[in-house]
Amino acid sequence: MNLLSVEEAVGRNPYPGRGILVGKSEDGKYAVAAYFIMGRSENSRNRVFVEDGGGIRTQAFDPAKLEDPSLIIYAPVRVLGSDLIVTNGDQTDTVYENLQKGQTFEESLRSRQFEPDGPNYTPRISAVLHFDKEFSFEMSILKSYEGNPDCNARYTFSYDHPIKGEGRFIHTYVSDGNPLPSFEGEPERVKIQGDIDSFTEELWKELDPDNKVSLFVRFVDLSTGKYETKICNKNK
């Protein structure tokens, strides 16, 4: 699998949908997590990210224009002890609650499946970053099998000893389409370059200007556990 630049992975794709990128900074000092949302409808585009404790949540930019909130208003990022949970839906809470009960990341998602938004059947993508001993992370995608909603396909990927300067990128859709084609294969390898400011700027710049909505980026210092967060919202 080729190691892609942010421009190759994101900039050349008009509609990856929602995306999670997790890895390690090129100096090896930081764990990196990024999550972005895109939208084609007015309801999807009417959102911003706001900080919420150690995590973030989505919020309607103009509450008067909010239609169905069920699939667009949720907490994408939550912190549980030394774990950082990032997902594209309310399964963030499912993972959070079940990890508290002692379940594994994979077990915690057994009660969930793709979103009920046929004919797209948007995949649920999730990640958890572990900092209890050495930094490691897991990623998951729950999707319909070849667009067939009768079968829920589950894939989990685990990465120990992440490589510096490299992240894994999973997104909901291959690209634009009707219906939207679900992501396929293993999470893509993407370069992580620069500090949090330059990396956030690069990722935000490469997201399609018409469809991008919000971006979250966090760098976690692997020696101290302290973190810095950047949020970009198209709606201001």
Short mmCIF file of C-alpha atoms in Angstrom, two decimals:
data_model
loop_
_atom_site.label_atom_id
_atom_site.label_comp_id
_atom_site.label_asym_id
_atom_site.label_seq_id
_atom_site.Cartn_x
_atom_site.Cartn_y
_atom_site.Cartn_z
CA MET A 1 0.00 0.00 0.00
CA ASN A 2 1.44 3.36 -1.03
CA LEU A 3 2.14 6.11 1.49
CA LEU A 4 -0.02 9.00 0.32
CA SER A 5 0.35 12.72 0.85
CA VAL A 6 -2.61 14.61 2.32
CA GLU A 7 -3.16 16.09 -1.12
CA GLU A 8 -3.31 12.62 -2.70
CA ALA A 9 -5.54 11.12 0.00
CA VAL A 10 -7.90 14.05 0.53
CA GLY A 11 -7.37 16.78 -2.04
CA ARG A 12 -8.06 14.56 -5.05
CA ASN A 13 -11.29 13.19 -3.58
CA PRO A 14 -14.31 15.51 -3.88
CA TYR A 15 -16.36 13.57 -1.35
CA PRO A 16 -14.76 11.16 1.14
CA GLY A 17 -17.68 12.04 3.46
CA ARG A 18 -16.56 11.76 7.06
CA GLY A 19 -12.99 10.76 7.80
CA ILE A 20 -10.77 9.66 10.69
CA LEU A 21 -6.97 9.83 10.54
CA VAL A 22 -4.82 8.48 13.39
CA GLY A 23 -1.04 8.17 13.63
CA LYS A 24 2.17 9.69 14.95
CA SER A 25 3.86 13.01 14.20
CA GLU A 26 6.99 12.99 12.07
CA ASP A 27 9.20 13.84 15.08
CA GLY A 28 7.69 10.89 16.96
CA LYS A 29 6.70 13.02 19.94
CA TYR A 30 2.94 13.17 19.44
CA ALA A 31 0.00 10.93 18.80
CA VAL A 32 -2.21 12.52 16.16
CA ALA A 33 -5.96 12.22 15.69
CA ALA A 34 -8.06 14.04 13.11
CA TYR A 35 -11.76 13.88 12.26
CA PHE A 36 -13.64 15.82 9.58
CA ILE A 37 -17.19 16.02 8.31
CA MET A 38 -18.47 17.01 4.88
CA GLY A 39 -22.00 17.60 3.62
CA ARG A 40 -24.02 17.84 0.43
CA SER A 41 -27.42 18.73 1.91
CA GLU A 42 -28.29 21.97 3.71
CA ASN A 43 -28.98 19.99 6.89
CA SER A 44 -25.55 18.31 6.82
CA ARG A 45 -23.79 21.59 6.11
CA ASN A 46 -25.58 23.41 8.93
CA ARG A 47 -23.10 22.25 11.59
CA VAL A 48 -20.06 23.27 13.59
CA PHE A 49 -17.71 21.49 15.99
CA VAL A 50 -17.60 22.81 19.56
CA GLU A 51 -15.41 21.66 22.43
CA ASP A 52 -17.14 19.64 25.12
CA GLY A 53 -14.96 18.78 28.11
CA GLY A 54 -12.05 16.74 26.79
CA GLY A 55 -13.93 15.98 23.58
CA ILE A 56 -16.10 17.72 21.01
CA ARG A 57 -19.68 17.61 19.78
CA THR A 58 -21.53 18.73 16.69
CA GLN A 59 -23.98 21.60 16.96
CA ALA A 60 -26.39 23.25 14.54
CA PHE A 61 -24.91 26.49 13.24
CA ASP A 62 -28.41 27.89 12.64
CA PRO A 63 -30.86 26.05 14.96
CA ALA A 64 -33.81 27.39 12.95
CA LYS A 65 -32.65 25.44 9.89
CA LEU A 66 -32.04 22.15 11.72
CA GLU A 67 -34.16 19.34 10.27
CA ASP A 68 -33.53 15.71 11.30
CA PRO A 69 -30.80 15.74 14.00
CA SER A 70 -30.60 11.96 14.42
CA LEU A 71 -27.55 11.32 12.26
CA ILE A 72 -25.81 14.70 12.38
CA ILE A 73 -25.86 15.79 16.05
CA TYR A 74 -23.56 13.67 18.22
CA ALA A 75 -20.27 13.66 20.14
CA PRO A 76 -17.53 12.57 17.70
CA VAL A 77 -14.77 12.68 20.33
CA ARG A 78 -14.79 11.55 23.97
CA VAL A 79 -12.08 10.79 26.51
CA LEU A 80 -12.25 7.73 28.78
CA GLY A 81 -9.35 7.52 31.20
CA SER A 82 -6.27 7.35 28.99
CA ASP A 83 -8.27 6.39 25.87
CA LEU A 84 -9.36 8.80 23.15
CA ILE A 85 -12.47 7.72 21.22
CA VAL A 86 -13.24 9.15 17.77
CA THR A 87 -16.24 8.13 15.64
CA ASN A 88 -18.60 9.47 12.99
CA GLY A 89 -21.81 9.01 14.98
CA ASP A 90 -23.49 8.32 18.29
CA GLN A 91 -21.56 5.04 18.52
CA THR A 92 -18.99 7.18 20.36
CA ASP A 93 -21.25 6.78 23.38
CA THR A 94 -21.65 3.04 22.74
CA VAL A 95 -17.89 2.54 22.71
CA TYR A 96 -17.44 4.76 25.77
CA GLU A 97 -20.06 2.92 27.81
CA ASN A 98 -18.97 -0.58 26.83
CA LEU A 99 -15.26 0.07 27.37
CA GLN A 100 -16.24 1.14 30.88
CA LYS A 101 -17.84 -2.31 31.30
CA GLY A 102 -14.60 -4.04 30.34
CA GLN A 103 -15.45 -4.90 26.75
CA THR A 104 -12.88 -4.61 23.99
CA PHE A 105 -13.21 -2.01 21.24
CA GLU A 106 -14.42 -4.66 18.79
CA GLU A 107 -16.91 -6.09 21.29
CA SER A 108 -18.23 -2.63 22.11
CA LEU A 109 -19.44 -2.17 18.52
CA ARG A 110 -21.21 -5.53 18.22
CA SER A 111 -24.58 -3.91 18.92
CA ARG A 112 -24.20 -1.36 16.12
CA GLN A 113 -24.34 -1.40 12.33
CA PHE A 114 -24.24 1.00 9.37
CA GLU A 115 -26.49 4.06 9.40
CA PRO A 116 -30.15 3.63 8.31
CA ASP A 117 -29.91 6.11 5.46
CA GLY A 118 -30.55 3.93 2.41
CA PRO A 119 -29.61 3.76 -0.39
CA ASN A 120 -26.23 5.02 0.89
CA TYR A 121 -26.17 3.00 4.14
CA THR A 122 -23.35 5.20 5.41
CA PRO A 123 -20.68 3.16 7.21
CA ARG A 124 -19.97 3.77 10.86
CA ILE A 125 -16.26 4.45 11.24
CA SER A 126 -14.61 4.49 14.66
CA ALA A 127 -11.20 4.64 16.30
CA VAL A 128 -9.75 4.46 19.79
CA LEU A 129 -6.28 5.62 20.80
CA HIS A 130 -4.73 3.85 23.78
CA PHE A 131 -2.14 5.52 26.00
CA ASP A 132 -2.14 3.22 29.05
CA LYS A 133 1.28 1.68 28.30
CA GLU A 134 2.63 2.39 24.85
CA PHE A 135 0.68 4.30 22.23
CA SER A 136 -1.43 2.07 19.99
CA PHE A 137 -4.71 2.46 18.18
CA GLU A 138 -7.60 0.53 16.68
CA MET A 139 -9.97 1.43 13.85
CA SER A 140 -13.29 -0.04 12.76
CA ILE A 141 -15.77 0.17 9.92
CA LEU A 142 -19.31 -1.25 9.99
CA LYS A 143 -20.88 -1.24 6.55
CA SER A 144 -23.46 -2.94 4.37
CA TYR A 145 -22.11 -5.84 2.36
CA GLU A 146 -21.77 -4.58 -1.22
CA GLY A 147 -24.68 -2.20 -0.57
CA ASN A 148 -26.95 -5.00 0.66
CA PRO A 149 -28.55 -3.87 3.96
CA ASP A 150 -29.40 -7.46 4.91
CA CYS A 151 -25.73 -8.11 5.74
CA ASN A 152 -23.66 -6.03 8.15
CA ALA A 153 -19.92 -6.37 7.43
CA ARG A 154 -17.58 -5.65 10.36
CA TYR A 155 -13.87 -4.90 10.04
CA THR A 156 -11.43 -4.01 12.84
CA PHE A 157 -7.79 -2.97 12.38
CA SER A 158 -5.21 -2.76 15.19
CA TYR A 159 -1.88 -0.91 15.06
CA ASP A 160 0.85 -1.34 17.67
CA HIS A 161 4.00 0.81 17.69
CA PRO A 162 2.76 3.33 15.10
CA ILE A 163 5.40 4.61 12.67
CA LYS A 164 6.41 8.26 13.06
CA GLY A 165 5.29 10.53 10.28
CA GLU A 166 2.54 8.17 9.21
CA GLY A 167 -1.17 7.84 9.87
CA ARG A 168 -4.00 5.52 8.91
CA PHE A 169 -6.98 7.11 7.19
CA ILE A 170 -10.48 5.65 6.99
CA HIS A 171 -13.46 7.46 5.49
CA THR A 172 -17.08 6.67 4.83
CA TYR A 173 -17.16 6.86 1.03
CA VAL A 174 -14.78 5.97 -1.78
CA SER A 175 -15.81 9.23 -3.47
CA ASP A 176 -18.92 11.02 -4.71
CA GLY A 177 -21.70 9.02 -6.35
CA ASN A 178 -25.36 8.11 -6.26
CA PRO A 179 -25.66 6.05 -4.17
CA LEU A 180 -22.44 6.91 -2.38
CA PRO A 181 -19.99 3.96 -2.56
CA SER A 182 -18.73 2.75 0.83
CA PHE A 183 -15.05 2.78 1.76
CA GLU A 184 -13.20 -0.42 0.81
CA GLY A 185 -10.10 -2.17 2.13
CA GLU A 186 -7.59 -1.41 4.86
CA PRO A 187 -7.25 2.17 6.15
CA GLU A 188 -4.99 4.14 3.83
CA ARG A 189 -1.45 5.15 4.73
CA VAL A 190 -1.07 8.95 4.85
CA LYS A 191 1.91 11.18 5.65
CA ILE A 192 1.72 13.30 8.80
CA GLN A 193 4.05 16.26 8.47
CA GLY A 194 4.74 19.38 10.49
CA ASP A 195 3.33 20.60 13.79
CA ILE A 196 -0.34 20.81 14.68
CA ASP A 197 -0.76 24.20 13.03
CA SER A 198 0.74 23.25 9.67
CA PHE A 199 -0.89 19.81 9.61
CA THR A 200 -4.33 21.27 10.41
CA GLU A 201 -3.88 23.98 7.80
CA GLU A 202 -2.85 21.44 5.15
CA LEU A 203 -5.74 19.07 5.87
CA TRP A 204 -8.34 21.86 5.93
CA LYS A 205 -6.97 23.34 2.71
CA GLU A 206 -7.17 20.00 0.88
CA LEU A 207 -10.78 19.24 1.84
CA ASP A 208 -13.16 20.10 -1.01
CA PRO A 209 -14.16 23.76 -0.46
CA ASP A 210 -17.80 23.22 -1.42
CA ASN A 211 -18.41 20.13 0.71
CA LYS A 212 -16.21 20.56 3.79
CA VAL A 213 -17.98 21.47 7.03
CA SER A 214 -15.72 21.00 10.08
CA LEU A 215 -12.34 19.60 11.12
CA PHE A 216 -10.91 18.48 14.48
CA VAL A 217 -7.20 17.82 15.03
CA ARG A 218 -5.48 16.80 18.26
CA PHE A 219 -1.79 16.28 19.04
CA VAL A 220 -1.12 14.37 22.28
CA ASP A 221 2.34 14.63 23.82
CA LEU A 222 3.45 11.01 24.33
CA SER A 223 5.78 11.90 27.21
CA THR A 224 3.39 14.02 29.28
CA GLY A 225 -0.13 13.21 28.06
CA LYS A 226 -0.87 16.88 27.51
CA TYR A 227 -2.70 17.71 24.32
CA GLU A 228 -3.50 20.57 21.97
CA THR A 229 -6.65 20.77 19.88
CA LYS A 230 -7.48 22.70 16.72
CA ILE A 231 -11.00 23.10 15.29
CA CYS A 232 -11.90 24.53 11.89
CA ASN A 233 -15.51 25.36 11.00
CA LYS A 234 -16.65 26.57 7.60
CA ASN A 235 -19.64 28.22 9.28
CA LYS A 236 -18.47 31.12 11.42
#
